[in-house]
Amino acid sequence: MNPRPTPHAAIEPQPEAIVRSARAVIATEAAAIAGLEPRIDAAFVEACRLILACRGRVVVTGMGKSGHVAHKIAATLASTGTPAFFVHPGEASHGDLGMIQPDDVVLALSYSGETDELLFILPMIKRQGIPLIALTGRPGSSLASQADVHLDGSISNEACPLGLAPTTSTTAALVLGDALAIALLEARGFTSDDFARSHPAGSLGRRLLLRISDVMHGGDNVPRVPPEASLTAALVEMTRKHLGMTAVVDAEDRLLGVFTDGDLRRALDDEGVNLRGATVAELMTRGPKTIGPDKLASEAAQLMEKHQIHALLVVDAERHVIGALNIHDLLRARVV
């Protein structure tokens, strides 16, 4: 029976040493990233050209820590307009190689450039004429020498004091992957709307895709009264529609003004106002802030915040009232 390992004794942390170590890591990795900039050269441009010309997808692959970085690069590419997915090189030689098609481009990550699992599948990739982009730290490695394009991710040293744990090298690979994704994004003319379409469930997608027409109250649910309506009639309409305000419209449903809780408070404080005899037209706010149905819901939130208001009327090009919404509608839609 193997003896149970002796647990390590508790180590009292030394704050100064911890801070010094952490700062050294950040400085080491920052210097390595700065060193990548001069390497954005003709090879990088050629890698982008191959990917832009690709009629299939970018297949990103790597083992170990490089595999984790490859996963992230594939996800970033896919979310920024470049169809991409990750293939584990070990699984590729056991059937997953069939996921790689002749119209694809392969992006292979290996700092040493000598990863057995990658080198094993290279002949099959090359036999199909699939373009190969290698991202390594060894320009003279087997992987780099067989690639159509080599991206140099070499570093002077790892941030790990033992020089063993991939730290600086994986950061450099990740940054080069991000540089590829953003260069391709800009080359494709990828927009924020395109990005939102691939992130519809996230808060970003809601902010970039949700329109006023998606969240507004419409039809009979929009509070509205004619200008000759009494204060009582306006208050009844506001209470029934639960939006804290009512539109004041003419006979053709065009907006004349808005009557809100704030207008009511101001009227109550004004001794010169005859509350029993006043019409809503005498108490309403003229020229209220409005928004169109095709605007983004996030624009309504910005408008409300800028003008310190809690509700908006939605109007068409001819100023017909077609909807209404308040801050609670935006909260329910998780726009704010």
mmCIF file of C-alpha atoms in Angstrom:
data_model
loop_
_atom_site.group_PDB
_atom_site.id
_atom_site.type_symbol
_atom_site.label_atom_id
_atom_site.label_comp_id
_atom_site.label_asym_id
_atom_site.label_seq_id
_atom_site.Cartn_x
_atom_site.Cartn_y
_atom_site.Cartn_z
ATOM 1 C CA MET A 1 0.000 0.000 0.000
ATOM 2 C CA ASN A 2 1.337 3.407 -0.935
ATOM 3 C CA PRO A 3 1.832 5.708 2.053
ATOM 4 C CA ARG A 4 -0.420 8.726 2.211
ATOM 5 C CA PRO A 5 1.404 11.904 1.226
ATOM 6 C CA THR A 6 2.266 14.247 4.050
ATOM 7 C CA PRO A 7 0.208 17.427 3.750
ATOM 8 C CA HIS A 8 2.139 20.614 3.230
ATOM 9 C CA ALA A 9 2.472 22.848 6.258
ATOM 10 C CA ALA A 10 0.517 26.056 6.147
ATOM 11 C CA ILE A 11 2.577 28.895 4.697
ATOM 12 C CA GLU A 12 2.268 32.350 6.137
ATOM 13 C CA PRO A 13 1.845 34.755 3.219
ATOM 14 C CA GLN A 14 4.376 37.540 2.821
ATOM 15 C CA PRO A 15 2.489 40.481 1.297
ATOM 16 C CA GLU A 16 5.538 42.230 -0.127
ATOM 17 C CA ALA A 17 6.788 39.069 -1.825
ATOM 18 C CA ILE A 18 3.339 38.329 -3.244
ATOM 19 C CA VAL A 19 2.966 41.834 -4.676
ATOM 20 C CA ARG A 20 6.478 41.739 -6.102
ATOM 21 C CA SER A 21 5.846 38.386 -7.768
ATOM 22 C CA ALA A 22 2.526 39.449 -9.289
ATOM 23 C CA ARG A 23 3.972 42.691 -10.629
ATOM 24 C CA ALA A 24 6.904 40.840 -12.141
ATOM 25 C CA VAL A 25 4.509 38.550 -14.027
ATOM 26 C CA ILE A 26 2.556 41.501 -15.399
ATOM 27 C CA ALA A 27 5.749 43.314 -16.442
ATOM 28 C CA THR A 28 7.139 40.197 -18.131
ATOM 29 C CA GLU A 29 3.973 39.512 -20.095
ATOM 30 C CA ALA A 30 3.484 43.185 -21.007
ATOM 31 C CA ALA A 31 7.011 43.302 -22.435
ATOM 32 C CA ALA A 32 6.331 40.159 -24.461
ATOM 33 C CA ILE A 33 3.141 41.637 -25.887
ATOM 34 C CA ALA A 34 4.974 44.834 -26.857
ATOM 35 C CA GLY A 35 7.533 42.657 -28.623
ATOM 36 C CA LEU A 36 4.832 41.209 -30.888
ATOM 37 C CA GLU A 37 4.055 44.495 -32.613
ATOM 38 C CA PRO A 38 7.054 44.508 -35.007
ATOM 39 C CA ARG A 39 6.095 40.990 -36.097
ATOM 40 C CA ILE A 40 2.792 42.126 -37.585
ATOM 41 C CA ASP A 41 4.238 41.925 -41.069
ATOM 42 C CA ALA A 42 3.694 40.374 -44.481
ATOM 43 C CA ALA A 43 3.185 36.923 -42.936
ATOM 44 C CA PHE A 44 0.359 38.272 -40.782
ATOM 45 C CA VAL A 45 -1.227 39.908 -43.828
ATOM 46 C CA GLU A 46 -0.941 36.626 -45.756
ATOM 47 C CA ALA A 47 -2.634 34.757 -42.891
ATOM 48 C CA CYS A 48 -5.522 37.220 -43.055
ATOM 49 C CA ARG A 49 -5.668 36.852 -46.842
ATOM 50 C CA LEU A 50 -5.917 33.064 -46.582
ATOM 51 C CA ILE A 51 -8.727 33.315 -44.041
ATOM 52 C CA LEU A 52 -10.646 35.973 -45.982
ATOM 53 C CA ALA A 53 -10.421 33.817 -49.108
ATOM 54 C CA CYS A 54 -11.568 30.722 -47.214
ATOM 55 C CA ARG A 55 -14.900 29.337 -48.441
ATOM 56 C CA GLY A 56 -15.203 27.002 -45.461
ATOM 57 C CA ARG A 57 -14.276 27.578 -41.837
ATOM 58 C CA VAL A 58 -11.162 28.212 -39.814
ATOM 59 C CA VAL A 59 -10.260 25.072 -37.882
ATOM 60 C CA VAL A 60 -8.216 26.012 -34.811
ATOM 61 C CA THR A 61 -6.249 23.288 -33.063
ATOM 62 C CA GLY A 62 -3.693 22.851 -30.305
ATOM 63 C CA MET A 63 -2.764 20.612 -27.365
ATOM 64 C CA GLY A 64 -2.607 21.343 -23.653
ATOM 65 C CA LYS A 65 -2.478 25.027 -22.731
ATOM 66 C CA SER A 66 -2.168 25.894 -26.418
ATOM 67 C CA GLY A 67 -5.415 23.981 -26.903
ATOM 68 C CA HIS A 68 -7.160 26.146 -24.318
ATOM 69 C CA VAL A 69 -5.936 29.260 -26.105
ATOM 70 C CA ALA A 70 -7.022 27.746 -29.439
ATOM 71 C CA HIS A 71 -10.524 27.242 -28.013
ATOM 72 C CA LYS A 72 -10.703 30.922 -27.135
ATOM 73 C CA ILE A 73 -9.332 32.073 -30.492
ATOM 74 C CA ALA A 74 -11.901 29.937 -32.323
ATOM 75 C CA ALA A 75 -14.701 31.428 -30.203
ATOM 76 C CA THR A 76 -13.474 34.975 -30.807
ATOM 77 C CA LEU A 77 -13.211 34.412 -34.556
ATOM 78 C CA ALA A 78 -16.701 32.913 -34.715
ATOM 79 C CA SER A 79 -18.252 35.796 -32.781
ATOM 80 C CA THR A 80 -16.595 38.442 -34.948
ATOM 81 C CA GLY A 81 -17.645 37.250 -38.378
ATOM 82 C CA THR A 82 -15.117 34.514 -39.190
ATOM 83 C CA PRO A 83 -16.729 31.025 -39.061
ATOM 84 C CA ALA A 84 -14.424 28.925 -36.885
ATOM 85 C CA PHE A 85 -14.372 25.949 -34.549
ATOM 86 C CA PHE A 86 -11.885 23.998 -32.437
ATOM 87 C CA VAL A 87 -10.696 20.465 -33.178
ATOM 88 C CA HIS A 88 -8.668 18.533 -30.605
ATOM 89 C CA PRO A 89 -5.600 17.154 -32.443
ATOM 90 C CA GLY A 90 -5.641 13.944 -30.419
ATOM 91 C CA GLU A 91 -9.263 13.304 -31.338
ATOM 92 C CA ALA A 92 -8.581 14.299 -34.946
ATOM 93 C CA SER A 93 -6.473 11.184 -35.500
ATOM 94 C CA HIS A 94 -9.362 9.074 -34.160
ATOM 95 C CA GLY A 95 -12.096 10.278 -36.484
ATOM 96 C CA ASP A 96 -12.481 14.004 -35.936
ATOM 97 C CA LEU A 97 -10.192 14.696 -38.872
ATOM 98 C CA GLY A 98 -13.333 14.226 -40.960
ATOM 99 C CA MET A 99 -14.548 17.556 -39.581
ATOM 100 C CA ILE A 100 -11.826 19.318 -41.590
ATOM 101 C CA GLN A 101 -12.852 19.868 -45.209
ATOM 102 C CA PRO A 102 -10.874 20.967 -48.305
ATOM 103 C CA ASP A 103 -12.441 24.455 -48.245
ATOM 104 C CA ASP A 104 -11.245 25.085 -44.681
ATOM 105 C CA VAL A 105 -8.132 26.762 -43.300
ATOM 106 C CA VAL A 106 -6.271 25.244 -40.343
ATOM 107 C CA LEU A 107 -4.729 27.434 -37.634
ATOM 108 C CA ALA A 108 -2.423 25.277 -35.477
ATOM 109 C CA LEU A 109 -0.950 26.433 -32.161
ATOM 110 C CA SER A 110 2.141 24.915 -30.564
ATOM 111 C CA TYR A 111 4.863 26.925 -28.870
ATOM 112 C CA SER A 112 7.502 24.277 -29.494
ATOM 113 C CA GLY A 113 6.182 23.490 -32.959
ATOM 114 C CA GLU A 114 6.956 19.841 -32.235
ATOM 115 C CA THR A 115 3.701 18.645 -30.667
ATOM 116 C CA ASP A 116 3.339 15.009 -31.740
ATOM 117 C CA GLU A 117 -0.453 15.051 -32.016
ATOM 118 C CA LEU A 118 -0.299 17.998 -34.422
ATOM 119 C CA LEU A 119 2.569 16.653 -36.509
ATOM 120 C CA PHE A 120 0.765 13.322 -36.857
ATOM 121 C CA ILE A 121 -2.237 14.871 -38.629
ATOM 122 C CA LEU A 122 -0.279 17.302 -40.834
ATOM 123 C CA PRO A 123 0.179 14.870 -43.772
ATOM 124 C CA MET A 124 -3.590 14.387 -44.043
ATOM 125 C CA ILE A 125 -4.165 18.140 -43.947
ATOM 126 C CA LYS A 126 -1.479 18.849 -46.526
ATOM 127 C CA ARG A 127 -2.690 16.015 -48.772
ATOM 128 C CA GLN A 128 -6.078 17.721 -49.079
ATOM 129 C CA GLY A 129 -4.426 21.009 -50.010
ATOM 130 C CA ILE A 130 -5.821 22.727 -46.938
ATOM 131 C CA PRO A 131 -3.925 25.963 -46.145
ATOM 132 C CA LEU A 132 -2.048 25.730 -42.833
ATOM 133 C CA ILE A 133 -1.265 28.700 -40.596
ATOM 134 C CA ALA A 134 1.094 27.855 -37.737
ATOM 135 C CA LEU A 135 1.454 29.968 -34.606
ATOM 136 C CA THR A 136 4.592 28.870 -32.785
ATOM 137 C CA GLY A 137 7.525 30.207 -30.794
ATOM 138 C CA ARG A 138 10.070 28.351 -32.915
ATOM 139 C CA PRO A 139 10.305 29.564 -36.546
ATOM 140 C CA GLY A 140 12.576 26.608 -37.383
ATOM 141 C CA SER A 141 10.272 23.961 -35.908
ATOM 142 C CA SER A 142 8.669 21.102 -37.814
ATOM 143 C CA LEU A 143 5.219 22.702 -37.645
ATOM 144 C CA ALA A 144 6.466 26.110 -38.782
ATOM 145 C CA SER A 145 8.445 24.630 -41.676
ATOM 146 C CA GLN A 146 5.404 22.753 -43.041
ATOM 147 C CA ALA A 147 3.020 25.705 -42.724
ATOM 148 C CA ASP A 148 1.952 27.956 -45.565
ATOM 149 C CA VAL A 149 2.219 30.890 -43.171
ATOM 150 C CA HIS A 150 4.080 31.090 -39.868
ATOM 151 C CA LEU A 151 3.134 33.572 -37.141
ATOM 152 C CA ASP A 152 5.977 34.178 -34.719
ATOM 153 C CA GLY A 153 4.799 34.032 -31.099
ATOM 154 C CA SER A 154 8.241 33.586 -29.573
ATOM 155 C CA ILE A 155 9.094 35.069 -26.178
ATOM 156 C CA SER A 156 12.312 35.647 -24.252
ATOM 157 C CA ASN A 157 11.118 33.890 -21.112
ATOM 158 C CA GLU A 158 8.036 32.602 -19.315
ATOM 159 C CA ALA A 159 6.674 34.559 -16.368
ATOM 160 C CA CYS A 160 6.908 31.365 -14.312
ATOM 161 C CA PRO A 161 10.178 31.580 -12.315
ATOM 162 C CA LEU A 162 10.790 27.895 -13.039
ATOM 163 C CA GLY A 163 10.484 28.546 -16.748
ATOM 164 C CA LEU A 164 8.072 25.632 -17.008
ATOM 165 C CA ALA A 165 4.430 26.733 -16.779
ATOM 166 C CA PRO A 166 3.146 28.253 -20.038
ATOM 167 C CA THR A 167 2.361 31.836 -19.044
ATOM 168 C CA THR A 168 3.938 34.489 -21.252
ATOM 169 C CA SER A 169 3.832 32.157 -24.257
ATOM 170 C CA THR A 170 0.090 31.533 -23.999
ATOM 171 C CA THR A 171 -0.563 35.238 -23.472
ATOM 172 C CA ALA A 172 1.401 36.037 -26.637
ATOM 173 C CA ALA A 173 -0.545 33.424 -28.608
ATOM 174 C CA LEU A 174 -3.826 34.779 -27.289
ATOM 175 C CA VAL A 175 -2.911 38.338 -28.286
ATOM 176 C CA LEU A 176 -1.930 37.246 -31.796
ATOM 177 C CA GLY A 177 -5.254 35.422 -32.068
ATOM 178 C CA ASP A 178 -7.106 38.566 -31.010
ATOM 179 C CA ALA A 179 -5.101 40.599 -33.511
ATOM 180 C CA LEU A 180 -6.150 38.195 -36.265
ATOM 181 C CA ALA A 181 -9.816 38.317 -35.256
ATOM 182 C CA ILE A 182 -9.991 42.118 -35.134
ATOM 183 C CA ALA A 183 -8.033 42.621 -38.353
ATOM 184 C CA LEU A 184 -10.457 40.233 -40.068
ATOM 185 C CA LEU A 185 -13.449 41.934 -38.443
ATOM 186 C CA GLU A 186 -12.419 45.293 -39.856
ATOM 187 C CA ALA A 187 -11.559 43.832 -43.264
ATOM 188 C CA ARG A 188 -15.041 42.296 -43.492
ATOM 189 C CA GLY A 189 -16.776 45.503 -42.403
ATOM 190 C CA PHE A 190 -18.305 43.601 -39.474
ATOM 191 C CA THR A 191 -20.690 45.882 -37.515
ATOM 192 C CA SER A 192 -22.121 46.027 -34.027
ATOM 193 C CA ASP A 193 -25.422 44.747 -35.451
ATOM 194 C CA ASP A 194 -23.607 41.725 -36.889
ATOM 195 C CA PHE A 195 -22.012 41.118 -33.490
ATOM 196 C CA ALA A 196 -25.363 41.352 -31.734
ATOM 197 C CA ARG A 197 -26.899 38.773 -34.060
ATOM 198 C CA SER A 198 -24.390 36.217 -32.796
ATOM 199 C CA HIS A 199 -25.056 37.243 -29.156
ATOM 200 C CA PRO A 200 -28.876 37.565 -29.074
ATOM 201 C CA ALA A 201 -29.295 36.270 -25.525
ATOM 202 C CA GLY A 202 -26.736 38.538 -23.896
ATOM 203 C CA SER A 203 -27.172 42.057 -22.591
ATOM 204 C CA LEU A 204 -25.179 43.341 -25.564
ATOM 205 C CA GLY A 205 -27.572 41.650 -27.966
ATOM 206 C CA ARG A 206 -30.558 43.192 -26.223
ATOM 207 C CA ARG A 207 -29.005 46.653 -26.378
ATOM 208 C CA LEU A 208 -28.117 46.330 -30.052
ATOM 209 C CA LEU A 209 -31.138 44.446 -31.408
ATOM 210 C CA LEU A 210 -34.186 45.352 -29.317
ATOM 211 C CA ARG A 211 -36.268 48.080 -30.943
ATOM 212 C CA ILE A 212 -38.795 50.461 -29.445
ATOM 213 C CA SER A 213 -41.542 48.619 -31.317
ATOM 214 C CA ASP A 214 -40.562 45.446 -29.415
ATOM 215 C CA VAL A 215 -41.168 46.932 -25.952
ATOM 216 C CA MET A 216 -43.697 49.729 -26.370
ATOM 217 C CA HIS A 217 -47.388 49.656 -25.472
ATOM 218 C CA GLY A 218 -49.551 50.097 -28.562
ATOM 219 C CA GLY A 219 -53.161 50.448 -29.674
ATOM 220 C CA ASP A 220 -55.714 50.964 -26.910
ATOM 221 C CA ASN A 221 -53.006 50.527 -24.265
ATOM 222 C CA VAL A 222 -51.566 53.952 -25.094
ATOM 223 C CA PRO A 223 -53.002 56.643 -22.806
ATOM 224 C CA ARG A 224 -54.439 59.528 -24.818
ATOM 225 C CA VAL A 225 -57.005 62.293 -24.284
ATOM 226 C CA PRO A 226 -58.206 65.228 -26.386
ATOM 227 C CA PRO A 227 -57.028 68.745 -25.457
ATOM 228 C CA GLU A 228 -60.439 69.727 -24.068
ATOM 229 C CA ALA A 229 -60.460 66.831 -21.575
ATOM 230 C CA SER A 230 -60.818 67.761 -17.927
ATOM 231 C CA LEU A 231 -58.139 67.135 -15.323
ATOM 232 C CA THR A 232 -60.297 64.351 -13.919
ATOM 233 C CA ALA A 233 -60.574 62.625 -17.319
ATOM 234 C CA ALA A 234 -56.818 62.836 -17.796
ATOM 235 C CA LEU A 235 -56.166 61.336 -14.352
ATOM 236 C CA VAL A 236 -58.605 58.502 -15.027
ATOM 237 C CA GLU A 237 -56.820 57.713 -18.324
ATOM 238 C CA MET A 238 -53.416 57.784 -16.625
ATOM 239 C CA THR A 239 -54.638 55.453 -13.894
ATOM 240 C CA ARG A 240 -56.164 52.985 -16.342
ATOM 241 C CA LYS A 241 -53.066 52.748 -18.552
ATOM 242 C CA HIS A 242 -50.483 52.607 -15.723
ATOM 243 C CA LEU A 243 -47.769 54.637 -17.450
ATOM 244 C CA GLY A 244 -47.734 57.735 -15.250
ATOM 245 C CA MET A 245 -48.676 60.037 -18.129
ATOM 246 C CA THR A 246 -51.073 60.524 -21.009
ATOM 247 C CA ALA A 247 -50.659 61.884 -24.517
ATOM 248 C CA VAL A 248 -52.766 64.851 -25.513
ATOM 249 C CA VAL A 249 -53.783 64.419 -29.156
ATOM 250 C CA ASP A 250 -55.871 66.174 -31.774
ATOM 251 C CA ALA A 251 -58.734 64.621 -33.715
ATOM 252 C CA GLU A 252 -56.288 62.891 -36.071
ATOM 253 C CA ASP A 253 -54.267 61.439 -33.207
ATOM 254 C CA ARG A 254 -51.334 63.806 -33.715
ATOM 255 C CA LEU A 255 -49.385 64.720 -30.618
ATOM 256 C CA LEU A 256 -50.068 68.089 -29.022
ATOM 257 C CA GLY A 257 -48.426 67.529 -25.656
ATOM 258 C CA VAL A 258 -48.106 65.235 -22.661
ATOM 259 C CA PHE A 259 -49.613 65.388 -19.191
ATOM 260 C CA THR A 260 -47.602 63.666 -16.465
ATOM 261 C CA ASP A 261 -47.509 63.197 -12.716
ATOM 262 C CA GLY A 262 -45.063 66.113 -12.653
ATOM 263 C CA ASP A 263 -47.544 68.382 -14.452
ATOM 264 C CA LEU A 264 -50.171 67.430 -11.873
ATOM 265 C CA ARG A 265 -47.871 68.324 -8.964
ATOM 266 C CA ARG A 266 -47.025 71.670 -10.531
ATOM 267 C CA ALA A 267 -50.721 72.410 -11.048
ATOM 268 C CA LEU A 268 -51.468 71.581 -7.398
ATOM 269 C CA ASP A 269 -48.735 73.985 -6.287
ATOM 270 C CA ASP A 270 -50.022 76.818 -8.503
ATOM 271 C CA GLU A 271 -52.721 78.799 -6.727
ATOM 272 C CA GLY A 272 -53.627 80.483 -9.999
ATOM 273 C CA VAL A 273 -54.823 77.244 -11.581
ATOM 274 C CA ASN A 274 -58.517 76.412 -11.370
ATOM 275 C CA LEU A 275 -58.261 72.649 -11.036
ATOM 276 C CA ARG A 276 -62.008 72.145 -11.445
ATOM 277 C CA GLY A 277 -62.342 74.163 -14.631
ATOM 278 C CA ALA A 278 -58.947 73.708 -16.299
ATOM 279 C CA THR A 279 -58.600 71.578 -19.385
ATOM 280 C CA VAL A 280 -55.663 69.260 -19.859
ATOM 281 C CA ALA A 281 -54.396 71.498 -22.689
ATOM 282 C CA GLU A 282 -53.812 74.281 -20.124
ATOM 283 C CA LEU A 283 -51.747 72.014 -17.873
ATOM 284 C CA MET A 284 -49.860 69.787 -20.323
ATOM 285 C CA THR A 285 -46.215 70.022 -21.369
ATOM 286 C CA ARG A 286 -45.887 71.105 -24.974
ATOM 287 C CA GLY A 287 -43.120 69.734 -27.231
ATOM 288 C CA PRO A 288 -42.418 66.623 -25.129
ATOM 289 C CA LYS A 289 -39.537 64.258 -25.827
ATOM 290 C CA THR A 290 -40.575 61.483 -28.195
ATOM 291 C CA ILE A 291 -38.972 58.581 -30.012
ATOM 292 C CA GLY A 292 -39.618 56.625 -33.210
ATOM 293 C CA PRO A 293 -40.653 52.939 -33.269
ATOM 294 C CA ASP A 294 -37.555 51.848 -35.213
ATOM 295 C CA LYS A 295 -35.077 53.310 -32.739
ATOM 296 C CA LEU A 296 -33.167 51.026 -30.386
ATOM 297 C CA ALA A 297 -34.634 50.505 -26.936
ATOM 298 C CA SER A 298 -31.235 51.488 -25.541
ATOM 299 C CA GLU A 299 -31.691 54.931 -27.138
ATOM 300 C CA ALA A 300 -34.888 55.375 -25.132
ATOM 301 C CA ALA A 301 -32.943 54.598 -21.951
ATOM 302 C CA GLN A 302 -30.306 57.182 -22.854
ATOM 303 C CA LEU A 303 -32.987 59.787 -23.650
ATOM 304 C CA MET A 304 -34.769 59.178 -20.344
ATOM 305 C CA GLU A 305 -31.531 59.440 -18.400
ATOM 306 C CA LYS A 306 -30.383 62.593 -20.188
ATOM 307 C CA HIS A 307 -33.652 64.477 -19.625
ATOM 308 C CA GLN A 308 -34.535 62.934 -16.246
ATOM 309 C CA ILE A 309 -37.887 61.591 -17.450
ATOM 310 C CA HIS A 310 -39.500 58.223 -16.841
ATOM 311 C CA ALA A 311 -41.737 57.725 -19.888
ATOM 312 C CA LEU A 312 -41.738 58.409 -23.623
ATOM 313 C CA LEU A 313 -44.370 58.633 -26.313
ATOM 314 C CA VAL A 314 -43.680 56.869 -29.616
ATOM 315 C CA VAL A 315 -44.640 58.793 -32.735
ATOM 316 C CA ASP A 316 -44.403 58.244 -36.483
ATOM 317 C CA ALA A 317 -43.024 60.680 -39.059
ATOM 318 C CA GLU A 318 -46.292 62.673 -39.051
ATOM 319 C CA ARG A 319 -46.322 62.931 -35.229
ATOM 320 C CA HIS A 320 -49.171 60.424 -34.851
ATOM 321 C CA VAL A 321 -49.007 58.732 -31.446
ATOM 322 C CA ILE A 322 -48.510 55.005 -32.027
ATOM 323 C CA GLY A 323 -47.067 53.844 -28.728
ATOM 324 C CA ALA A 324 -45.732 54.606 -25.274
ATOM 325 C CA LEU A 325 -43.245 53.128 -22.829
ATOM 326 C CA ASN A 326 -41.722 53.881 -19.465
ATOM 327 C CA ILE A 327 -38.603 52.964 -17.550
ATOM 328 C CA HIS A 328 -40.262 49.838 -16.126
ATOM 329 C CA ASP A 329 -40.738 48.477 -19.661
ATOM 330 C CA LEU A 330 -36.999 48.872 -20.264
ATOM 331 C CA LEU A 331 -36.195 47.225 -16.947
ATOM 332 C CA ARG A 332 -38.417 44.247 -17.791
ATOM 333 C CA ALA A 333 -36.685 43.953 -21.160
ATOM 334 C CA ARG A 334 -33.322 44.109 -19.304
ATOM 335 C CA VAL A 335 -32.160 47.003 -21.452
ATOM 336 C CA VAL A 336 -31.209 48.919 -18.298
#
